[in-house]
PDB file of C-alpha atoms in Angstrom:
ATOM      1  CA  UNK A1232       0.000   0.000   0.000  1.00  0.00           C
ATOM      2  CA  UNK A1233       1.507   3.322  -1.050  1.00  0.00           C
ATOM      3  CA  UNK A1234       0.977   6.809   0.294  1.00  0.00           C
ATOM      4  CA  UNK A1235       1.304  10.212  -1.292  1.00  0.00           C
ATOM      5  CA  UNK A1236       4.739  11.853  -0.975  1.00  0.00           C
ATOM      6  CA  UNK A1237       5.129  13.626   2.338  1.00  0.00           C
ATOM      7  CA  UNK A1238       2.126  11.917   3.953  1.00  0.00           C
ATOM      8  CA  UNK A1239       1.982   9.294   6.710  1.00  0.00           C
ATOM      9  CA  UNK A1240      -0.648   6.711   7.603  1.00  0.00           C
ATOM     10  CA  UNK A1241      -3.144   7.929  10.168  1.00  0.00           C
ATOM     11  CA  UNK A1242      -1.861   7.677  13.732  1.00  0.00           C
ATOM     12  CA  UNK A1243       1.815   7.323  12.712  1.00  0.00           C
ATOM     13  CA  UNK A1244       4.664   9.773  12.701  1.00  0.00           C
ATOM     14  CA  UNK A1245       6.801   9.998   9.553  1.00  0.00           C
ATOM     15  CA  UNK A1246       9.637   8.120  11.330  1.00  0.00           C
ATOM     16  CA  UNK A1247       7.323   5.266  12.326  1.00  0.00           C
ATOM     17  CA  UNK A1248       6.011   5.035   8.781  1.00  0.00           C
ATOM     18  CA  UNK A1249       9.546   4.911   7.394  1.00  0.00           C
ATOM     19  CA  UNK A1250      10.558   2.172   9.808  1.00  0.00           C
ATOM     20  CA  UNK A1251       7.557   0.053   8.809  1.00  0.00           C
ATOM     21  CA  UNK A1252       8.264   0.625   5.095  1.00  0.00           C
ATOM     22  CA  UNK A1253      11.937  -0.364   5.590  1.00  0.00           C
ATOM     23  CA  UNK A1254      10.945  -3.506   7.492  1.00  0.00           C
ATOM     24  CA  UNK A1255       8.367  -4.515   4.878  1.00  0.00           C
ATOM     25  CA  UNK A1256      10.831  -4.026   2.033  1.00  0.00           C
ATOM     26  CA  UNK A1257      13.476  -6.035   3.908  1.00  0.00           C
ATOM     27  CA  UNK A1258      11.007  -8.885   4.383  1.00  0.00           C
ATOM     28  CA  UNK A1259      10.056  -8.696   0.713  1.00  0.00           C
ATOM     29  CA  UNK A1260      13.700  -8.867  -0.356  1.00  0.00           C
ATOM     30  CA  UNK A1261      14.250 -11.760   2.018  1.00  0.00           C
ATOM     31  CA  UNK A1262      11.310 -13.735   0.661  1.00  0.00           C
ATOM     32  CA  UNK A1263      12.517 -13.255  -2.897  1.00  0.00           C
ATOM     33  CA  UNK A1264      16.036 -14.259  -1.928  1.00  0.00           C
ATOM     34  CA  UNK A1265      16.045 -17.393   0.167  1.00  0.00           C
ATOM     35  CA  UNK A1266      12.628 -19.046   0.316  1.00  0.00           C
ATOM     36  CA  UNK A1267      13.088 -22.691  -0.719  1.00  0.00           C
ATOM     37  CA  UNK A1268      16.604 -21.860  -1.830  1.00  0.00           C
ATOM     38  CA  UNK A1269      19.009 -24.635  -2.789  1.00  0.00           C
ATOM     39  CA  UNK A1270      22.388 -23.321  -1.712  1.00  0.00           C
ATOM     40  CA  UNK A1271      25.825 -24.837  -2.114  1.00  0.00           C
ATOM     41  CA  UNK A1272      27.968 -25.126   0.997  1.00  0.00           C
ATOM     42  CA  UNK A1273      31.340 -23.420   1.249  1.00  0.00           C
ATOM     43  CA  UNK A1274      34.325 -23.811   3.545  1.00  0.00           C
ATOM     44  CA  UNK A1275      34.639 -21.889   6.763  1.00  0.00           C
ATOM     45  CA  UNK A1276      35.093 -22.440  10.473  1.00  0.00           C
ATOM     46  CA  UNK A1277      32.813 -22.766  13.437  1.00  0.00           C
ATOM     47  CA  UNK A1278      34.680 -19.984  15.197  1.00  0.00           C
ATOM     48  CA  UNK A1279      33.731 -17.316  12.651  1.00  0.00           C
ATOM     49  CA  UNK A1280      31.724 -14.663  14.494  1.00  0.00           C
ATOM     50  CA  UNK A1281      30.227 -13.050  11.419  1.00  0.00           C
ATOM     51  CA  UNK A1282      30.103 -13.503   7.698  1.00  0.00           C
ATOM     52  CA  UNK A1283      31.197 -11.227   4.929  1.00  0.00           C
ATOM     53  CA  UNK A1284      32.964 -11.257   1.580  1.00  0.00           C
ATOM     54  CA  UNK A1285      36.163 -12.847   2.845  1.00  0.00           C
ATOM     55  CA  UNK A1286      39.131 -13.780   0.687  1.00  0.00           C
ATOM     56  CA  UNK A1287      40.727 -16.544   2.696  1.00  0.00           C
ATOM     57  CA  UNK A1288      44.502 -16.404   3.024  1.00  0.00           C
ATOM     58  CA  UNK A1289      45.969 -19.849   2.531  1.00  0.00           C
ATOM     59  CA  UNK A1290      49.637 -18.939   2.875  1.00  0.00           C
ATOM     60  CA  UNK A1291      52.377 -19.658   0.354  1.00  0.00           C
ATOM     61  CA  UNK A1292      54.984 -22.249  -0.495  1.00  0.00           C
ATOM     62  CA  UNK A1293      58.614 -22.017  -1.628  1.00  0.00           C
ATOM     63  CA  UNK A1294      60.087 -24.639  -3.957  1.00  0.00           C
ATOM     64  CA  UNK A1295      62.776 -25.116  -6.630  1.00  0.00           C
ATOM     65  CA  UNK A1296      62.535 -26.777 -10.046  1.00  0.00           C
ATOM     66  CA  UNK A1297      65.225 -27.712 -12.556  1.00  0.00           C
ATOM     67  CA  UNK A1298      66.058 -30.294 -15.232  1.00  0.00           C
ATOM     68  CA  UNK A1299      69.306 -32.150 -15.895  1.00  0.00           C
ATOM     69  CA  UNK A1300      69.654 -32.920 -19.615  1.00  0.00           C
ATOM     70  CA  UNK A1301      72.660 -35.125 -18.874  1.00  0.00           C
ATOM     71  CA  UNK A1302      70.731 -37.404 -16.499  1.00  0.00           C
ATOM     72  CA  UNK A1303      67.227 -36.886 -17.970  1.00  0.00           C
ATOM     73  CA  UNK A1304      66.057 -36.034 -14.458  1.00  0.00           C
ATOM     74  CA  UNK A1305      63.611 -33.427 -13.212  1.00  0.00           C
ATOM     75  CA  UNK A1306      64.472 -32.179  -9.721  1.00  0.00           C
ATOM     76  CA  UNK A1307      61.863 -30.633  -7.432  1.00  0.00           C
ATOM     77  CA  UNK A1308      62.836 -29.297  -4.018  1.00  0.00           C
ATOM     78  CA  UNK A1309      60.099 -28.490  -1.511  1.00  0.00           C
ATOM     79  CA  UNK A1310      61.687 -25.862   0.716  1.00  0.00           C
ATOM     80  CA  UNK A1311      59.165 -24.313   3.109  1.00  0.00           C
ATOM     81  CA  UNK A1312      55.689 -22.948   3.708  1.00  0.00           C
ATOM     82  CA  UNK A1313      54.669 -19.644   5.220  1.00  0.00           C
ATOM     83  CA  UNK A1314      51.550 -18.330   6.996  1.00  0.00           C
ATOM     84  CA  UNK A1315      49.555 -21.528   6.528  1.00  0.00           C
ATOM     85  CA  UNK A1316      46.036 -21.494   8.037  1.00  0.00           C
ATOM     86  CA  UNK A1317      45.277 -23.376  11.247  1.00  0.00           C
ATOM     87  CA  UNK A1318      43.128 -26.450  10.646  1.00  0.00           C
ATOM     88  CA  UNK A1319      43.211 -28.074  14.069  1.00  0.00           C
ATOM     89  CA  UNK A1320      41.400 -27.273  17.293  1.00  0.00           C
ATOM     90  CA  UNK A1321      44.731 -26.342  18.892  1.00  0.00           C
ATOM     91  CA  UNK A1322      45.095 -23.413  16.492  1.00  0.00           C
ATOM     92  CA  UNK A1323      47.794 -24.982  14.333  1.00  0.00           C
ATOM     93  CA  UNK A1324      48.237 -27.554  11.523  1.00  0.00           C
ATOM     94  CA  UNK A1325      50.323 -30.620  10.676  1.00  0.00           C
ATOM     95  CA  UNK A1326      51.213 -29.802   7.043  1.00  0.00           C
ATOM     96  CA  UNK A1327      52.752 -31.950   4.359  1.00  0.00           C
ATOM     97  CA  UNK A1328      53.000 -31.657   0.559  1.00  0.00           C
ATOM     98  CA  UNK A1329      51.925 -34.024  -2.227  1.00  0.00           C
ATOM     99  CA  UNK A1330      53.612 -33.782  -5.639  1.00  0.00           C
ATOM    100  CA  UNK A1331      52.222 -34.858  -9.006  1.00  0.00           C
ATOM    101  CA  UNK A1332      53.251 -34.418 -12.611  1.00  0.00           C
ATOM    102  CA  UNK A1333      49.836 -33.962 -14.161  1.00  0.00           C
ATOM    103  CA  UNK A1334      48.000 -35.453 -15.934  1.00  0.00           C
ATOM    104  CA  UNK A1335      49.520 -38.510 -14.200  1.00  0.00           C
ATOM    105  CA  UNK A1336      48.026 -38.765 -10.694  1.00  0.00           C
ATOM    106  CA  UNK A1337      48.880 -42.412 -10.099  1.00  0.00           C
ATOM    107  CA  UNK A1338      52.441 -41.670  -9.069  1.00  0.00           C
ATOM    108  CA  UNK A1339      52.605 -39.178  -6.232  1.00  0.00           C
ATOM    109  CA  UNK A1340      55.396 -38.195  -3.888  1.00  0.00           C
ATOM    110  CA  UNK A1341      54.989 -36.777  -0.395  1.00  0.00           C
ATOM    111  CA  UNK A1342      57.064 -34.790   2.075  1.00  0.00           C
ATOM    112  CA  UNK A1343      57.240 -35.575   5.761  1.00  0.00           C
ATOM    113  CA  UNK A1344      54.566 -34.188   8.081  1.00  0.00           C
ATOM    114  CA  UNK A1345      55.640 -31.163  10.127  1.00  0.00           C
ATOM    115  CA  UNK A1346      53.784 -31.299  13.413  1.00  0.00           C
ATOM    116  CA  UNK A1347      52.073 -28.194  14.788  1.00  0.00           C
ATOM    117  CA  UNK A1348      53.730 -25.798  12.385  1.00  0.00           C
ATOM    118  CA  UNK A1349      52.239 -22.981  10.287  1.00  0.00           C
ATOM    119  CA  UNK A1350      55.646 -22.037   8.851  1.00  0.00           C
ATOM    120  CA  UNK A1351      57.141 -25.468   8.082  1.00  0.00           C
ATOM    121  CA  UNK A1352      60.626 -26.111   6.673  1.00  0.00           C
ATOM    122  CA  UNK A1353      60.758 -29.321   4.666  1.00  0.00           C
ATOM    123  CA  UNK A1354      63.962 -28.988   2.609  1.00  0.00           C
ATOM    124  CA  UNK A1355      63.245 -32.237   0.768  1.00  0.00           C
ATOM    125  CA  UNK A1356      64.408 -33.124  -2.742  1.00  0.00           C
ATOM    126  CA  UNK A1357      62.436 -35.289  -5.196  1.00  0.00           C
ATOM    127  CA  UNK A1358      63.827 -36.742  -8.429  1.00  0.00           C
ATOM    128  CA  UNK A1359      61.829 -37.753 -11.494  1.00  0.00           C
ATOM    129  CA  UNK A1360      64.511 -39.867 -13.188  1.00  0.00           C
ATOM    130  CA  UNK A1361      64.622 -41.144 -16.766  1.00  0.00           C
ATOM    131  CA  UNK A1362      62.172 -38.491 -17.877  1.00  0.00           C
ATOM    132  CA  UNK A1363      62.818 -37.266 -21.468  1.00  0.00           C
ATOM    133  CA  UNK A1364      62.677 -33.493 -21.753  1.00  0.00           C
ATOM    134  CA  UNK A1365      60.024 -33.613 -24.492  1.00  0.00           C
ATOM    135  CA  UNK A1366      57.707 -35.346 -22.019  1.00  0.00           C
ATOM    136  CA  UNK A1367      58.626 -33.094 -19.125  1.00  0.00           C
ATOM    137  CA  UNK A1368      57.456 -29.985 -20.964  1.00  0.00           C
ATOM    138  CA  UNK A1369      54.078 -31.658 -21.514  1.00  0.00           C
ATOM    139  CA  UNK A1370      53.545 -31.993 -17.769  1.00  0.00           C
ATOM    140  CA  UNK A1371      52.218 -29.667 -15.081  1.00  0.00           C
ATOM    141  CA  UNK A1372      53.869 -29.660 -11.681  1.00  0.00           C
ATOM    142  CA  UNK A1373      51.084 -29.859  -9.100  1.00  0.00           C
ATOM    143  CA  UNK A1374      51.754 -29.255  -5.413  1.00  0.00           C
ATOM    144  CA  UNK A1375      49.032 -29.768  -2.821  1.00  0.00           C
ATOM    145  CA  UNK A1376      49.523 -28.789   0.810  1.00  0.00           C
ATOM    146  CA  UNK A1377      47.426 -30.781   3.281  1.00  0.00           C
ATOM    147  CA  UNK A1378      46.890 -30.951   7.021  1.00  0.00           C
ATOM    148  CA  UNK A1379      47.521 -34.449   8.362  1.00  0.00           C
ATOM    149  CA  UNK A1380      44.746 -35.903  10.540  1.00  0.00           C
ATOM    150  CA  UNK A1381      45.267 -39.144  12.396  1.00  0.00           C
ATOM    151  CA  UNK A1382      41.616 -40.041  13.002  1.00  0.00           C
ATOM    152  CA  UNK A1383      39.925 -38.557   9.936  1.00  0.00           C
ATOM    153  CA  UNK A1384      40.678 -37.561   6.367  1.00  0.00           C
ATOM    154  CA  UNK A1385      43.515 -35.167   5.695  1.00  0.00           C
ATOM    155  CA  UNK A1386      42.283 -31.618   5.127  1.00  0.00           C
ATOM    156  CA  UNK A1387      43.420 -29.805   1.949  1.00  0.00           C
ATOM    157  CA  UNK A1388      44.999 -26.418   2.645  1.00  0.00           C
ATOM    158  CA  UNK A1389      45.834 -25.187  -0.851  1.00  0.00           C
ATOM    159  CA  UNK A1390      47.475 -25.937  -4.162  1.00  0.00           C
ATOM    160  CA  UNK A1391      49.882 -24.641  -6.800  1.00  0.00           C
ATOM    161  CA  UNK A1392      49.982 -25.664 -10.480  1.00  0.00           C
ATOM    162  CA  UNK A1393      52.949 -24.807 -12.735  1.00  0.00           C
ATOM    163  CA  UNK A1394      52.954 -25.798 -16.455  1.00  0.00           C
ATOM    164  CA  UNK A1395      56.560 -26.849 -17.010  1.00  0.00           C
ATOM    165  CA  UNK A1396      56.606 -25.608 -20.618  1.00  0.00           C
ATOM    166  CA  UNK A1397      56.447 -22.073 -19.211  1.00  0.00           C
ATOM    167  CA  UNK A1398      59.633 -22.435 -17.162  1.00  0.00           C
ATOM    168  CA  UNK A1399      63.328 -22.281 -18.046  1.00  0.00           C
ATOM    169  CA  UNK A1400      64.244 -25.686 -16.669  1.00  0.00           C
ATOM    170  CA  UNK A1401      67.872 -25.509 -17.747  1.00  0.00           C
ATOM    171  CA  UNK A1402      68.632 -23.701 -14.496  1.00  0.00           C
ATOM    172  CA  UNK A1403      67.358 -24.457 -11.020  1.00  0.00           C
ATOM    173  CA  UNK A1404      64.731 -21.830 -10.192  1.00  0.00           C
ATOM    174  CA  UNK A1405      63.438 -21.040  -6.723  1.00  0.00           C
ATOM    175  CA  UNK A1406      59.886 -19.708  -6.534  1.00  0.00           C
ATOM    176  CA  UNK A1407      57.405 -18.426  -3.955  1.00  0.00           C
ATOM    177  CA  UNK A1408      53.784 -19.144  -4.903  1.00  0.00           C
ATOM    178  CA  UNK A1409      50.566 -18.205  -3.137  1.00  0.00           C
ATOM    179  CA  UNK A1410      48.376 -21.204  -2.352  1.00  0.00           C
ATOM    180  CA  UNK A1411      44.961 -21.309  -4.011  1.00  0.00           C
ATOM    181  CA  UNK A1412      41.849 -23.247  -2.932  1.00  0.00           C
ATOM    182  CA  UNK A1413      42.052 -26.860  -4.063  1.00  0.00           C
ATOM    183  CA  UNK A1414      40.162 -27.529  -7.291  1.00  0.00           C
ATOM    184  CA  UNK A1415      40.481 -31.320  -7.368  1.00  0.00           C
ATOM    185  CA  UNK A1416      37.034 -31.879  -5.926  1.00  0.00           C
ATOM    186  CA  UNK A1417      38.242 -31.810  -2.330  1.00  0.00           C
ATOM    187  CA  UNK A1418      36.569 -28.435  -1.932  1.00  0.00           C
ATOM    188  CA  UNK A1419      33.124 -29.679  -2.935  1.00  0.00           C
ATOM    189  CA  UNK A1420      30.889 -29.476   0.130  1.00  0.00           C
ATOM    190  CA  UNK A1421      27.394 -30.304  -1.114  1.00  0.00           C
ATOM    191  CA  UNK A1422      24.035 -28.511  -1.271  1.00  0.00           C
ATOM    192  CA  UNK A1423      21.491 -27.486   1.350  1.00  0.00           C
ATOM    193  CA  UNK A1424      17.787 -26.898   0.759  1.00  0.00           C
ATOM    194  CA  UNK A1425      16.237 -24.452   3.213  1.00  0.00           C
ATOM    195  CA  UNK A1426      13.406 -21.924   3.475  1.00  0.00           C
ATOM    196  CA  UNK A1427      12.717 -18.826   5.550  1.00  0.00           C
ATOM    197  CA  UNK A1428       9.383 -17.330   6.504  1.00  0.00           C
ATOM    198  CA  UNK A1429       8.831 -14.071   8.395  1.00  0.00           C
ATOM    199  CA  UNK A1430       5.529 -13.511  10.246  1.00  0.00           C
ATOM    200  CA  UNK A1431       5.184  -9.738  10.846  1.00  0.00           C
ATOM    201  CA  UNK A1432       2.188 -10.274  13.134  1.00  0.00           C
ATOM    202  CA  UNK A1433       4.032 -12.596  15.500  1.00  0.00           C
ATOM    203  CA  UNK A1434       7.450 -11.027  14.789  1.00  0.00           C
ATOM    204  CA  UNK A1435       9.005 -14.430  14.144  1.00  0.00           C
ATOM    205  CA  UNK A1436      11.354 -15.847  11.552  1.00  0.00           C
ATOM    206  CA  UNK A1437      10.975 -19.561  10.901  1.00  0.00           C
ATOM    207  CA  UNK A1438      14.003 -21.322   9.461  1.00  0.00           C
ATOM    208  CA  UNK A1439      13.181 -24.671   7.858  1.00  0.00           C
ATOM    209  CA  UNK A1440      16.059 -27.066   7.176  1.00  0.00           C
ATOM    210  CA  UNK A1441      14.683 -29.385   4.511  1.00  0.00           C
ATOM    211  CA  UNK A1442      17.493 -31.591   3.268  1.00  0.00           C
ATOM    212  CA  UNK A1443      21.083 -31.739   2.035  1.00  0.00           C
ATOM    213  CA  UNK A1444      22.704 -33.623  -0.799  1.00  0.00           C
ATOM    214  CA  UNK A1445      26.196 -34.676  -1.840  1.00  0.00           C
ATOM    215  CA  UNK A1446      27.764 -33.659   1.459  1.00  0.00           C
ATOM    216  CA  UNK A1447      31.487 -34.104   1.760  1.00  0.00           C
ATOM    217  CA  UNK A1448      32.578 -37.302   3.526  1.00  0.00           C
ATOM    218  CA  UNK A1449      34.479 -36.253   6.652  1.00  0.00           C
ATOM    219  CA  UNK A1450      35.108 -39.689   8.171  1.00  0.00           C
ATOM    220  CA  UNK A1451      37.579 -42.353   7.134  1.00  0.00           C
ATOM    221  CA  UNK A1452      34.731 -44.712   6.251  1.00  0.00           C
ATOM    222  CA  UNK A1453      33.732 -42.422   3.385  1.00  0.00           C
ATOM    223  CA  UNK A1454      30.658 -40.969   5.057  1.00  0.00           C
ATOM    224  CA  UNK A1455      29.583 -38.338   7.621  1.00  0.00           C
ATOM    225  CA  UNK A1456      27.200 -37.937  10.549  1.00  0.00           C
ATOM    226  CA  UNK A1457      25.675 -34.564   9.606  1.00  0.00           C
ATOM    227  CA  UNK A1458      23.515 -32.178  11.557  1.00  0.00           C
ATOM    228  CA  UNK A1459      22.682 -28.505  11.045  1.00  0.00           C
ATOM    229  CA  UNK A1460      23.268 -25.730  13.540  1.00  0.00           C
ATOM    230  CA  UNK A1461      21.258 -22.509  13.228  1.00  0.00           C
ATOM    231  CA  UNK A1462      22.445 -19.305  14.913  1.00  0.00           C
ATOM    232  CA  UNK A1463      20.392 -16.122  15.255  1.00  0.00           C
ATOM    233  CA  UNK A1464      22.737 -13.126  15.245  1.00  0.00           C
ATOM    234  CA  UNK A1465      22.179  -9.428  15.806  1.00  0.00           C
ATOM    235  CA  UNK A1466      24.867  -6.892  14.901  1.00  0.00           C
ATOM    236  CA  UNK A1467      27.421  -9.720  14.610  1.00  0.00           C
ATOM    237  CA  UNK A1468      26.589 -10.997  18.108  1.00  0.00           C
ATOM    238  CA  UNK A1469      25.238 -14.494  18.695  1.00  0.00           C
ATOM    239  CA  UNK A1470      21.780 -14.408  20.267  1.00  0.00           C
ATOM    240  CA  UNK A1471      20.234 -17.881  20.065  1.00  0.00           C
ATOM    241  CA  UNK A1472      21.202 -21.331  18.746  1.00  0.00           C
ATOM    242  CA  UNK A1473      19.157 -24.326  17.615  1.00  0.00           C
ATOM    243  CA  UNK A1474      20.158 -27.540  15.855  1.00  0.00           C
ATOM    244  CA  UNK A1475      18.732 -30.537  14.057  1.00  0.00           C
ATOM    245  CA  UNK A1476      19.120 -34.180  14.969  1.00  0.00           C
ATOM    246  CA  UNK A1477      22.236 -36.048  13.832  1.00  0.00           C
ATOM    247  CA  UNK A1478      21.762 -38.266  10.771  1.00  0.00           C
ATOM    248  CA  UNK A1479      24.124 -41.225  11.120  1.00  0.00           C
ATOM    249  CA  UNK A1480      26.314 -42.243   8.173  1.00  0.00           C
ATOM    250  CA  UNK A1481      24.446 -40.207   5.572  1.00  0.00           C
ATOM    251  CA  UNK A1482      25.628 -37.864   2.814  1.00  0.00           C
ATOM    252  CA  UNK A1483      22.105 -37.040   1.592  1.00  0.00           C
ATOM    253  CA  UNK A1484      20.207 -36.406   4.836  1.00  0.00           C
ATOM    254  CA  UNK A1485      16.554 -35.361   5.030  1.00  0.00           C
ATOM    255  CA  UNK A1486      15.922 -33.223   8.130  1.00  0.00           C
ATOM    256  CA  UNK A1487      12.516 -31.511   7.647  1.00  0.00           C
ATOM    257  CA  UNK A1488      12.931 -29.505  10.862  1.00  0.00           C
ATOM    258  CA  UNK A1489      11.751 -25.933  11.504  1.00  0.00           C
ATOM    259  CA  UNK A1490      13.029 -23.424  14.057  1.00  0.00           C
ATOM    260  CA  UNK A1491      11.178 -20.210  14.986  1.00  0.00           C
ATOM    261  CA  UNK A1492      13.086 -17.149  16.231  1.00  0.00           C
ATOM    262  CA  UNK A1493      11.632 -13.985  17.744  1.00  0.00           C
ATOM    263  CA  UNK A1494      12.756 -11.015  15.630  1.00  0.00           C
ATOM    264  CA  UNK A1495      10.951  -7.656  15.895  1.00  0.00           C
ATOM    265  CA  UNK A1496      10.526  -5.906  12.565  1.00  0.00           C
ATOM    266  CA  UNK A1497      12.578  -2.869  13.599  1.00  0.00           C
ATOM    267  CA  UNK A1498      15.738  -5.007  14.083  1.00  0.00           C
ATOM    268  CA  UNK A1499      15.219  -7.133  10.968  1.00  0.00           C
ATOM    269  CA  UNK A1500      17.866  -5.238   9.008  1.00  0.00           C
ATOM    270  CA  UNK A1501      20.478  -6.000  11.665  1.00  0.00           C
ATOM    271  CA  UNK A1502      19.572  -9.678  11.955  1.00  0.00           C
ATOM    272  CA  UNK A1503      21.602 -12.526  10.470  1.00  0.00           C
ATOM    273  CA  UNK A1504      20.882 -16.241  10.355  1.00  0.00           C
ATOM    274  CA  UNK A1505      24.048 -18.367  10.306  1.00  0.00           C
ATOM    275  CA  UNK A1506      23.589 -21.972   9.220  1.00  0.00           C
ATOM    276  CA  UNK A1507      26.418 -24.450   9.795  1.00  0.00           C
ATOM    277  CA  UNK A1508      26.424 -28.020   8.489  1.00  0.00           C
ATOM    278  CA  UNK A1509      28.425 -30.120  10.943  1.00  0.00           C
ATOM    279  CA  UNK A1510      29.809 -33.663  11.116  1.00  0.00           C
ATOM    280  CA  UNK A1511      29.352 -35.282  14.530  1.00  0.00           C
ATOM    281  CA  UNK A1512      32.462 -36.979  15.934  1.00  0.00           C
ATOM    282  CA  UNK A1513      32.526 -39.044  19.114  1.00  0.00           C
ATOM    283  CA  UNK A1514      36.269 -39.039  19.759  1.00  0.00           C
ATOM    284  CA  UNK A1515      37.274 -35.585  18.531  1.00  0.00           C
ATOM    285  CA  UNK A1516      35.913 -32.133  17.849  1.00  0.00           C
ATOM    286  CA  UNK A1517      32.960 -31.989  15.471  1.00  0.00           C
ATOM    287  CA  UNK A1518      33.968 -30.970  11.947  1.00  0.00           C
ATOM    288  CA  UNK A1519      32.311 -28.145  10.045  1.00  0.00           C
ATOM    289  CA  UNK A1520      31.334 -29.462   6.616  1.00  0.00           C
ATOM    290  CA  UNK A1521      30.543 -26.106   5.060  1.00  0.00           C
ATOM    291  CA  UNK A1522      29.232 -22.530   5.118  1.00  0.00           C
ATOM    292  CA  UNK A1523      27.247 -20.049   3.080  1.00  0.00           C
ATOM    293  CA  UNK A1524      26.898 -16.267   2.702  1.00  0.00           C
ATOM    294  CA  UNK A1525      23.593 -14.969   1.318  1.00  0.00           C
ATOM    295  CA  UNK A1526      22.110 -11.488   1.465  1.00  0.00           C
ATOM    296  CA  UNK A1527      18.564 -10.271   0.876  1.00  0.00           C
ATOM    297  CA  UNK A1528      19.730  -8.470  -2.230  1.00  0.00           C
ATOM    298  CA  UNK A1529      20.373 -11.776  -3.931  1.00  0.00           C
ATOM    299  CA  UNK A1530      17.586 -13.626  -5.679  1.00  0.00           C
ATOM    300  CA  UNK A1531      17.122 -17.065  -7.137  1.00  0.00           C
ATOM    301  CA  UNK A1532      19.450 -20.005  -6.706  1.00  0.00           C
ATOM    302  CA  UNK A1533      22.758 -19.409  -4.996  1.00  0.00           C
ATOM    303  CA  UNK A1534      25.761 -21.644  -4.577  1.00  0.00           C
ATOM    304  CA  UNK A1535      27.827 -22.342  -1.494  1.00  0.00           C
ATOM    305  CA  UNK A1536      31.508 -22.068  -2.231  1.00  0.00           C
ATOM    306  CA  UNK A1537      33.887 -24.907  -1.374  1.00  0.00           C
ATOM    307  CA  UNK A1538      36.397 -24.768   1.251  1.00  0.00           C
ATOM    308  CA  UNK A1539      38.511 -26.423   4.111  1.00  0.00           C
ATOM    309  CA  UNK A1540      36.655 -28.963   6.185  1.00  0.00           C
ATOM    310  CA  UNK A1541      34.063 -26.489   7.425  1.00  0.00           C
ATOM    311  CA  UNK A1542      30.845 -24.963   6.136  1.00  0.00           C
ATOM    312  CA  UNK A1543      28.551 -22.132   7.332  1.00  0.00           C
ATOM    313  CA  UNK A1544      25.634 -20.376   5.683  1.00  0.00           C
ATOM    314  CA  UNK A1545      24.989 -16.741   6.504  1.00  0.00           C
ATOM    315  CA  UNK A1546      21.749 -15.083   5.445  1.00  0.00           C
ATOM    316  CA  UNK A1547      21.691 -11.327   5.957  1.00  0.00           C
ATOM    317  CA  UNK A1548      18.432  -9.404   5.971  1.00  0.00           C
ATOM    318  CA  UNK A1549      20.073  -6.090   5.085  1.00  0.00           C
ATOM    319  CA  UNK A1550      18.798  -4.497   1.918  1.00  0.00           C
TER     320      UNK A1550
END
């Protein structure tokens, strides 16, 4: 319902009318954005206090590459890593490096694991012997840095790919390269189907967690025990938490659970719903499967980006 410019509904001041208009438009944007939205999960961590457009720093790696024409040998030296992200509950990581000469992924080499170290020094040399130069230049050197986990799958930290035909291999070259998110499928986290409904009469937001599909397997057995945690946040502060039941050994769980939250219309713009898909572990800390950032400006289907072991979905009601 619209009013003439400069006028207010009977019994309301102009400020009250503006607040109601802002709240109604926020609800309208929200409904268009996330109702029955299939969103793709992205990496993150349970400790994140708020969501935003974050470019995750994965650190960098130093290595050397060179080719001996006399011995037909490609030499790769993995020297050190710097500013690697913490993947473990203790605030550190146990990094090691895998080496491939793509497209061949059958033969991989690995460094030693450096325990509790975000700036590891490996200083290890790897030789690819009997490798004709004409074949070497058709290969891509692929380095993947991972965090070693004793009781679950190793967590990918980042990767570097170097086409060898773009390097002067006649001389040993030492390079620093920034790590990028892994693109080998390890970052795929799955999809989550959810819906939101705001009742302006009761001042409640109902979050319905419908189902998930193709969740990442976090356990050694190739499966997960997923559940969903829902946080109500106001001005980046956690207000209230609710969670679904745990679905044992299931990568395509159906939850069909709804959670109402009390949210007055005048604070709707400052309200955020954070949804975290978790993997329940009995003997260690629960793993975050993925995360999501969605704002009321966005409409239609959105995708959750892929990431380290964790995943969180953030739905902002700001216009």
